XYZ file of C-alpha atoms in Angstrom:
609
model
C 24.301 20.634 -10.181
C 25.563 24.211 -10.097
C 27.995 23.409 -7.316
C 29.352 20.564 -5.522
C 31.732 22.522 -2.405
C 31.673 26.162 -1.977
C 35.071 28.521 -2.204
C 35.687 28.683 0.963
C 35.837 24.741 1.976
C 38.425 23.439 -0.081
C 41.521 21.898 1.590
C 44.890 20.090 0.633
C 42.899 16.903 2.264
C 40.609 17.548 -1.124
C 43.997 17.359 -3.802
C 43.192 15.336 -7.003
C 39.293 15.822 -5.937
C 37.313 16.792 -9.217
C 34.737 19.026 -8.208
C 31.983 21.847 -9.320
C 32.487 25.497 -8.138
C 30.334 28.242 -9.052
C 30.416 31.668 -7.855
C 31.172 35.577 -9.413
C 34.861 36.505 -10.467
C 36.778 38.466 -7.339
C 40.002 38.915 -10.463
C 41.329 37.791 -13.855
C 44.786 37.310 -13.959
C 47.261 36.382 -17.473
C 50.514 34.665 -16.924
C 51.125 33.903 -20.779
C 49.311 31.203 -21.883
C 48.146 30.602 -18.787
C 44.831 32.754 -16.370
C 44.258 32.875 -13.642
C 40.645 33.764 -11.502
C 40.152 33.897 -8.391
C 36.284 32.852 -7.489
C 34.019 33.940 -4.879
C 30.945 33.454 -2.805
C 29.334 33.603 0.291
C 32.050 31.712 1.797
C 35.113 32.459 0.666
C 37.789 32.630 -2.864
C 39.026 29.805 -4.546
C 41.631 29.943 -6.923
C 41.014 28.381 -10.764
C 43.893 27.925 -13.095
C 42.869 28.091 -16.872
C 45.840 26.251 -18.892
C 47.133 26.696 -22.353
C 44.395 24.136 -23.705
C 41.551 26.746 -23.066
C 42.969 29.921 -24.469
C 41.101 29.408 -26.844
C 37.600 29.209 -25.478
C 38.812 32.310 -23.333
C 39.468 34.342 -25.793
C 35.953 33.402 -27.484
C 34.301 34.061 -24.141
C 36.596 36.714 -22.349
C 36.007 36.736 -18.229
C 35.345 39.959 -16.474
C 34.749 41.742 -13.358
C 31.473 39.705 -11.350
C 30.564 37.211 -14.048
C 28.864 34.882 -12.525
C 30.776 31.728 -13.418
C 30.404 27.654 -13.258
C 33.752 25.413 -13.515
C 34.692 21.762 -13.624
C 38.026 20.537 -12.645
C 40.125 18.804 -9.892
C 41.409 20.451 -6.818
C 45.808 20.480 -6.764
C 48.457 21.870 -4.464
C 49.685 25.553 -5.172
C 53.107 26.068 -6.025
C 52.576 29.405 -4.541
C 50.269 29.078 -1.455
C 48.599 31.936 0.218
C 48.205 32.082 3.599
C 45.888 34.839 3.613
C 42.788 32.784 2.830
C 41.880 29.611 4.061
C 41.946 28.281 0.413
C 45.274 29.142 -0.041
C 47.244 25.768 -0.404
C 44.708 24.801 -2.884
C 43.701 25.499 -6.847
C 41.185 24.184 -9.092
C 42.965 23.095 -12.581
C 39.447 23.686 -14.499
C 38.534 21.219 -16.598
C 35.857 23.292 -18.102
C 33.463 26.414 -17.249
C 30.321 27.892 -17.988
C 29.885 31.526 -17.989
C 26.071 31.624 -16.106
C 25.385 35.117 -16.575
C 27.689 38.142 -17.528
C 28.566 41.298 -15.322
C 27.970 44.990 -16.410
C 31.758 46.978 -15.198
C 30.393 47.368 -11.391
C 30.870 51.068 -10.644
C 33.347 50.746 -7.412
C 35.266 48.078 -7.207
C 34.295 44.930 -5.020
C 36.555 44.705 -1.883
C 37.028 45.289 1.384
C 39.051 48.677 0.199
C 36.425 49.679 -2.423
C 36.958 53.238 -4.107
C 33.346 53.592 -3.369
C 31.886 56.481 -1.484
C 28.903 56.089 1.255
C 26.033 56.961 -0.768
C 26.810 55.286 -4.010
C 27.828 52.636 -3.013
C 24.186 52.435 -0.783
C 22.645 52.551 -4.681
C 23.849 49.943 -5.146
C 23.997 48.221 -1.760
C 23.200 44.380 -3.556
C 26.649 45.158 -4.532
C 28.571 46.250 -1.631
C 26.369 43.135 0.275
C 28.990 41.661 -1.650
C 32.066 43.096 -0.424
C 33.796 40.500 2.349
C 34.041 43.587 5.589
C 30.043 43.929 4.718
C 29.549 39.784 4.455
C 31.406 39.815 8.375
C 28.993 42.043 9.834
C 26.180 40.133 8.541
C 27.280 36.864 9.975
C 27.953 38.780 13.120
C 24.187 40.219 13.281
C 22.794 36.620 13.120
C 25.004 35.666 15.258
C 23.647 38.214 17.707
C 20.218 37.550 17.240
C 21.028 33.779 16.627
C 22.139 33.747 20.787
C 19.656 35.905 21.804
C 17.027 33.456 20.816
C 18.758 30.597 22.552
C 19.071 32.264 25.839
C 15.491 33.732 25.761
C 14.810 30.132 24.456
C 16.740 28.194 27.571
C 14.832 31.068 29.647
C 11.213 29.986 29.281
C 10.428 33.018 26.568
C 7.957 32.800 24.288
C 8.811 35.076 21.218
C 5.258 35.972 20.797
C 4.468 38.174 17.124
C 2.997 41.402 17.467
C 1.148 43.751 15.225
C 2.474 46.402 12.309
C -0.667 48.216 12.309
C -1.362 50.033 15.047
C -2.745 52.938 16.748
C -1.309 56.827 17.108
C -0.764 57.618 20.259
C 2.165 60.494 19.510
C 3.834 60.556 22.783
C 7.199 60.911 22.241
C 9.075 61.157 18.204
C 6.714 60.782 15.404
C 4.795 58.015 14.273
C 4.639 57.138 10.886
C 0.985 56.970 9.629
C -0.761 54.545 7.395
C -4.083 55.806 5.483
C -6.649 53.041 5.274
C -8.512 52.572 2.244
C -10.914 50.344 3.776
C -11.746 53.111 6.790
C -11.584 56.798 5.108
C -9.962 59.777 7.211
C -8.519 57.313 9.515
C -4.556 55.429 9.745
C -3.366 53.674 11.459
C 0.704 53.888 12.498
C 3.685 51.881 13.171
C 5.016 50.994 15.802
C 7.508 52.708 18.039
C 8.070 49.828 20.128
C 5.398 46.962 21.124
C 5.352 48.531 24.799
C 1.220 48.382 25.168
C 0.559 45.030 23.635
C 3.932 42.520 25.690
C 2.143 45.051 28.695
C -1.330 43.145 27.161
C 0.622 39.595 27.199
C 1.078 40.497 30.618
C -1.940 40.815 31.778
C -2.892 37.547 29.622
C -0.452 35.601 31.750
C 2.307 34.951 28.950
C 4.820 35.844 31.476
C 7.930 35.783 29.645
C 8.164 37.177 26.623
C 10.883 38.380 23.512
C 10.773 39.361 20.099
C 13.664 40.202 17.660
C 11.078 43.177 16.547
C 10.844 45.946 13.537
C 9.954 49.835 14.610
C 9.487 52.756 13.529
C 10.400 55.842 14.175
C 9.956 59.149 12.081
C 12.928 61.313 13.818
C 16.178 63.287 12.802
C 18.520 60.799 12.144
C 22.469 60.349 13.182
C 25.271 57.447 12.741
C 23.385 55.365 15.003
C 19.652 56.380 13.996
C 17.234 54.855 10.563
C 14.218 55.279 10.549
C 13.625 51.410 11.191
C 15.398 49.585 13.574
C 15.276 47.000 15.594
C 15.062 45.928 18.864
C 15.463 42.379 21.093
C 12.019 43.588 23.075
C 11.160 41.292 25.930
C 8.747 41.764 29.290
C 8.198 39.211 32.171
C 6.163 39.442 35.162
C 5.861 38.692 38.548
C 9.452 39.926 38.643
C 10.798 43.139 40.529
C 14.196 45.134 39.935
C 16.871 42.978 40.406
C 14.877 40.236 38.558
C 15.140 42.064 35.136
C 18.869 43.003 36.204
C 19.880 39.602 36.837
C 18.110 37.889 33.805
C 18.886 39.996 30.561
C 23.084 40.630 32.104
C 22.841 36.900 31.658
C 21.684 37.627 28.170
C 24.830 40.319 27.463
C 27.678 38.052 28.824
C 25.691 35.139 27.094
C 25.902 37.243 23.237
C 29.454 38.193 24.396
C 30.857 34.749 25.131
C 28.728 33.203 21.399
C 29.800 36.115 19.516
C 33.407 37.403 20.629
C 34.120 34.347 22.728
C 34.640 36.941 25.594
C 33.860 35.209 29.120
C 32.864 38.626 30.234
C 33.175 37.281 34.197
C 33.501 40.942 36.301
C 30.722 41.729 38.158
C 28.507 44.833 36.018
C 29.181 48.313 37.935
C 26.230 49.852 38.689
C 25.329 53.544 39.626
C 22.836 56.070 39.601
C 21.723 58.594 37.033
C 22.634 61.613 39.805
C 25.928 59.486 40.104
C 26.643 59.476 35.940
C 25.588 63.041 35.985
C 27.615 63.938 38.800
C 30.864 61.534 37.796
C 30.564 62.060 33.935
C 28.458 64.380 32.863
C 25.708 62.020 30.899
C 23.825 59.120 31.359
C 25.390 57.100 29.411
C 29.013 57.811 30.996
C 31.955 55.642 28.899
C 33.548 54.075 32.137
C 36.449 52.599 30.531
C 38.947 55.089 31.306
C 38.764 56.828 34.996
C 38.257 60.789 34.551
C 35.727 61.882 36.504
C 34.223 65.027 36.300
C 35.467 67.427 39.400
C 32.302 69.644 40.649
C 33.637 73.070 41.094
C 30.418 74.547 40.995
C 26.774 73.598 40.121
C 22.999 74.498 41.295
C 22.087 73.902 43.832
C 18.900 72.079 43.352
C 21.007 70.359 40.403
C 22.455 67.778 43.342
C 20.542 68.610 46.336
C 22.373 65.777 48.561
C 25.779 67.121 46.998
C 28.380 69.434 48.187
C 29.969 72.969 46.500
C 33.275 73.257 46.360
C 32.909 77.022 45.063
C 35.125 77.785 47.901
C 38.168 76.441 45.842
C 37.477 79.147 42.988
C 35.586 82.164 45.134
C 36.796 85.350 46.183
C 40.029 85.863 43.091
C 37.325 88.343 40.734
C 37.679 86.019 38.145
C 34.541 87.212 36.361
C 34.117 83.734 34.325
C 34.178 81.504 37.349
C 32.149 84.194 39.726
C 29.402 84.691 36.967
C 28.819 80.790 35.356
C 25.976 78.742 36.763
C 28.411 76.008 36.495
C 32.029 75.108 37.118
C 33.258 71.806 36.142
C 36.978 70.465 35.447
C 38.801 66.985 34.630
C 42.504 65.923 34.820
C 44.002 64.096 31.408
C 46.931 61.927 32.809
C 49.554 62.658 31.234
C 49.060 66.155 29.608
C 50.600 68.727 31.723
C 53.716 69.601 28.215
C 51.047 70.025 26.498
C 51.949 73.188 24.144
C 50.411 76.102 23.456
C 49.412 74.812 20.519
C 47.972 71.929 21.736
C 45.647 74.262 24.593
C 44.628 77.073 21.724
C 43.252 73.783 19.702
C 41.367 72.526 22.761
C 40.399 76.276 23.661
C 39.127 76.729 20.001
C 37.661 72.604 20.445
C 35.436 73.390 23.021
C 33.828 76.864 21.076
C 33.107 75.324 17.982
C 28.713 75.336 18.084
C 28.427 71.900 18.945
C 29.917 72.254 22.128
C 28.831 76.055 22.842
C 31.570 77.590 25.321
C 32.861 80.729 25.413
C 36.693 79.743 26.125
C 38.552 76.825 28.664
C 40.662 77.009 31.884
C 44.030 75.087 31.816
C 46.088 74.224 35.196
C 49.079 72.273 33.952
C 50.301 69.893 36.546
C 54.385 70.228 36.587
C 56.392 67.080 37.477
C 58.268 68.674 39.539
C 55.210 69.429 41.765
C 54.850 73.218 40.972
C 51.721 74.768 38.712
C 51.294 76.882 36.260
C 48.000 78.216 34.291
C 45.797 80.541 32.029
C 44.419 82.139 35.449
C 47.369 82.760 36.940
C 46.905 86.802 37.177
C 43.722 85.180 39.452
C 45.414 82.343 41.688
C 48.017 82.188 43.297
C 50.274 78.156 43.407
C 47.991 77.734 46.949
C 45.108 77.474 44.902
C 45.902 75.469 41.973
C 46.989 73.112 44.097
C 43.634 73.015 46.115
C 42.216 72.761 42.934
C 44.427 69.776 41.440
C 43.414 67.908 44.403
C 39.964 68.360 44.018
C 40.172 66.786 40.596
C 42.617 64.058 42.244
C 45.467 65.429 39.744
C 48.644 63.863 39.609
C 52.041 65.461 38.866
C 51.909 65.095 34.736
C 48.483 66.040 34.399
C 46.861 68.529 32.256
C 43.148 69.745 34.095
C 40.906 71.078 31.857
C 38.182 73.471 33.617
C 34.512 74.951 31.451
C 32.352 77.430 32.796
C 28.442 78.047 31.757
C 24.997 77.660 31.733
C 24.534 74.351 33.858
C 23.217 72.052 30.861
C 25.332 73.170 28.153
C 28.419 73.040 30.648
C 27.567 69.663 32.277
C 27.185 68.466 28.611
C 30.636 69.736 27.102
C 32.987 68.639 29.819
C 31.173 65.075 29.176
C 31.980 65.656 25.271
C 35.268 67.179 25.676
C 36.230 64.014 28.344
C 35.043 61.464 25.734
C 37.532 64.086 23.031
C 40.324 63.590 25.469
C 40.584 60.091 26.170
C 40.317 59.152 21.849
C 42.801 61.381 21.677
C 44.765 59.592 24.443
C 43.418 55.797 22.313
C 41.949 55.344 26.142
C 38.309 53.879 23.871
C 39.891 50.987 22.123
C 36.945 49.080 19.969
C 38.032 45.987 20.931
C 37.691 46.661 25.172
C 34.020 46.712 26.333
C 33.184 47.643 29.476
C 29.591 47.279 30.492
C 26.943 49.160 33.020
C 23.747 49.513 34.608
C 22.242 52.946 35.407
C 19.588 53.401 37.737
C 16.991 55.639 39.392
C 16.539 58.131 36.750
C 13.778 60.847 37.059
C 10.337 59.545 36.792
C 9.699 63.198 34.610
C 11.207 66.185 32.981
C 9.008 70.132 33.387
C 8.486 71.038 30.353
C 9.085 74.939 30.954
C 6.141 75.454 26.913
C 3.700 73.428 28.406
C 4.116 73.625 32.282
C 3.482 70.270 32.763
C 5.225 66.990 33.460
C 6.647 64.672 30.050
C 7.507 61.693 31.090
C 11.809 61.208 30.605
C 11.557 57.042 29.999
C 7.352 56.425 28.956
C 4.280 56.605 30.420
C 3.772 52.945 31.656
C 6.924 53.831 34.011
C 6.168 52.907 37.561
C 7.547 55.451 40.283
C 9.790 53.396 42.915
C 8.145 51.252 44.793
C 8.418 53.405 48.062
C 7.043 56.708 46.313
C 4.054 55.285 44.491
C 1.795 56.977 47.607
C 3.720 60.003 46.868
C 2.710 60.359 43.257
C -0.988 59.011 43.886
C -1.795 61.006 47.059
C 0.055 63.891 44.918
C -1.843 66.823 42.276
C -0.129 66.954 39.691
C -0.724 70.420 38.142
C 2.345 72.522 38.141
C -0.116 75.917 39.968
C 2.992 78.354 40.467
C 5.441 77.455 37.235
C 8.622 78.911 39.176
C 8.728 76.224 41.663
C 8.250 73.328 39.898
C 11.269 71.808 41.461
C 9.378 72.411 44.778
C 6.407 70.131 43.225
C 6.375 66.891 45.298
C 6.217 64.846 41.475
C 9.918 66.839 41.059
C 11.792 64.073 43.562
C 9.875 60.868 41.895
C 12.543 58.316 41.116
C 11.784 55.901 37.992
C 11.513 52.043 38.595
C 14.465 52.072 35.615
C 17.214 51.073 34.789
C 19.427 51.302 31.270
C 22.388 49.371 30.565
C 25.651 50.811 28.649
C 28.324 49.549 26.894
C 31.401 51.401 26.239
C 29.075 55.276 26.311
C 26.269 53.365 24.656
C 22.662 53.239 25.652
C 22.351 49.315 24.538
C 18.961 48.472 26.178
C 16.656 50.198 28.617
C 13.539 49.258 29.898
C 11.599 49.832 33.318
C 9.186 48.338 36.356
C 5.785 49.160 34.977
C 2.459 50.476 36.353
C 0.071 47.717 36.615
C -2.374 49.125 38.689
C -5.692 51.833 36.622
C -5.243 54.800 39.378
C -1.706 54.744 39.158
C -1.964 54.478 35.837
C -4.676 57.164 35.189
C -2.723 59.267 37.479
C 0.891 59.131 35.077
C -1.502 60.211 32.168
C -2.979 63.256 34.128
C 0.538 64.622 35.246
C 1.092 64.139 31.284
C -1.775 66.572 30.611
C -4.361 64.072 29.767
C -7.500 63.809 31.004
C -10.146 61.299 31.126
C -11.643 61.679 27.626
C -8.042 61.879 26.052
C -6.812 58.665 27.906
C -9.379 56.701 26.635
C -9.414 57.351 23.115
C -5.928 56.312 23.495
C -5.162 53.973 25.887
C -8.773 52.769 27.613
C -7.601 49.003 26.185
C -4.742 49.191 28.363
C -6.662 50.648 31.160
C -9.756 48.802 31.214
C -6.845 45.490 31.453
C -5.339 46.345 34.599
C -9.166 45.354 35.837
C -8.868 42.148 34.478
C -5.956 41.261 37.001
C -2.733 42.455 36.046
C 0.352 41.338 37.308
C 3.363 43.275 38.718
C 5.809 43.160 35.040
C 8.635 44.642 33.822
C 10.861 44.196 30.817
C 13.435 45.713 29.367
C 14.160 46.265 25.393
C 18.068 45.858 23.499
C 19.025 47.926 20.519
C 20.066 45.066 18.249
C 21.383 47.358 15.653
C 23.612 49.231 18.233
C 24.301 46.450 20.048
C 25.978 44.919 16.798
C 27.579 47.647 15.550
C 29.846 48.080 18.933
C 30.921 43.768 18.834
C 31.828 44.789 15.255
C 33.737 47.757 15.942
C 31.721 50.376 14.145
C 30.108 53.572 15.089
C 27.660 53.309 12.130
C 24.379 51.038 12.485
C 24.131 51.213 8.634
C 26.523 48.823 8.982
C 25.610 46.245 9.751
C 21.590 46.436 8.480
C 21.725 44.719 4.588
C 19.205 47.545 3.359
C 20.122 51.046 5.322
C 18.468 54.119 4.687
C 20.480 57.335 4.144
C 21.017 60.458 6.312
C 18.233 61.303 4.834
C 15.892 59.134 5.653
C 16.029 57.428 1.559
C 16.450 54.633 0.368
C 18.469 55.674 -2.969
C 19.062 52.298 -3.664
C 15.126 51.895 -4.632
C 14.298 55.293 -4.346
C 12.279 55.656 -1.787
C 10.193 57.213 -0.451
C 8.597 58.303 -3.973
C 5.488 59.383 -4.714
C 1.852 57.668 -5.925
C -0.113 57.773 -8.733
C -3.370 59.976 -9.171
C -5.417 56.166 -8.778
C -3.463 55.609 -5.046
C -4.947 58.936 -3.737
C -8.385 58.488 -5.395
C -8.741 54.901 -3.745
C -7.813 56.073 -0.284
C -9.233 59.116 -0.599
C -7.007 61.798 0.313
C -7.043 64.861 -1.889
C -3.616 65.808 -3.738
C -2.784 69.132 -4.289
C -0.984 70.155 -7.647
C -0.500 73.372 -6.704
C 1.861 72.072 -3.766
């Protein structure tokens, strides 16, 4: 027996017990004739005491960091206790020990405040995984998965596996493709999601399906993206949108309770996509803090039901506003005392290439009720007060205004809103706020191709009241300049996203289940009948055999874990992640294959390339 106990379980109640422990040497500390060793395993750390009687044996077999060690001894009460660890009241008086394996000197320290950089730790990820902070992240990941499985099982969902080797149907991100040795010149694709398979399971009568499943997308990477990622993938039939929202609110609230011991009892707010874009500038707003956008000027087609407030800024001969497509403002609480240096720093921030604005206008709402701005030359106090009222600014607030092209300016004000919230400490990682965003546009217009593209995916149904409008109209855009007048421009998707702290953690929709409507959707995306049959004939055929109404959702498992763990990067919650170039630097993948493999796959290798 290598061990009778783990390094994290012994307590004062175990004093005088004879035990055997095994683990890794964390530290070695010599004090004269005695030696203290911290022994670590997955469960914790236990202090070992090597008395003078073992000195000779230790000299002959010196211990080093990360040596694998087995010890026998008795549990004693520590004279100098350590309140920072659960085993801090005891130590093991070692009687005998055995070095099970030696270790080379680690390239970085195996502790929470390690001296290893990201690339070094990724190269030696098997060592990085020994660190307590990484272990806690993986334990949280396991807890989230276990909670989700328990909830879904209790609600009659079946965990059903779907294939990893499927057909390539590139519509969104690029597929990873796999050559078939037995079918020369043909390729499988790795799934970007199990979308069509879970719909087929609904056709087959498995009315509640789920998978915690790997998905693959060959796309550019950033902190919250990996080429392979995990989804909590779910589908239900005989449901409407409200059924989906209620079911999966329950799932997320259960995860909060099981993993964070948080009773998320408040009603989850809902807003339409248009409201999100109007009030926050993006479709996944962080609503932990109450800073909303004031829309002073915008193109009439962007929000056709909203009223422009351009009268507040017109007539001043201020070209920056007059020539802008969009003018938007936010009121930042308690910042009216910002110095010139601070407002200049904000101006430089919005002028960065990542934000792309030409400048920034500010209005200070002074505590005494007066106003001071960077555009006093153009706007008198009465005008400034009117703008402040529209922006819901109070005495002591600072109004920040951006102007320019619609899409860029709206994104910029959204980014500025988040930046200021970070500066003011309004986005605490221990606070959680959930939101449903609903009623997205079903289509976006592709100027280059002069056709529609699906905003969500091509299996999303329009709102029930707009199904007839979609079927009865020709999707072809005859006049590119007037695409906004096409009936499809106003069709809303029966879709929904769940947002947590400004991050989309889940998205789904009620699906199309009628062949005629699905063919219309494919036609709108530029697929003729032959292409539809080639790519999706199996699904269209299935819809002729009693397909039920159905819908579902997929949660970004890695992203959900990172938010619950207080991290901005999903890599911290994946055992063996890729770096920002999509490489696994530990095993050096991707890598070349040898000539024989190329020959077996009947792929010609261009040695000149």
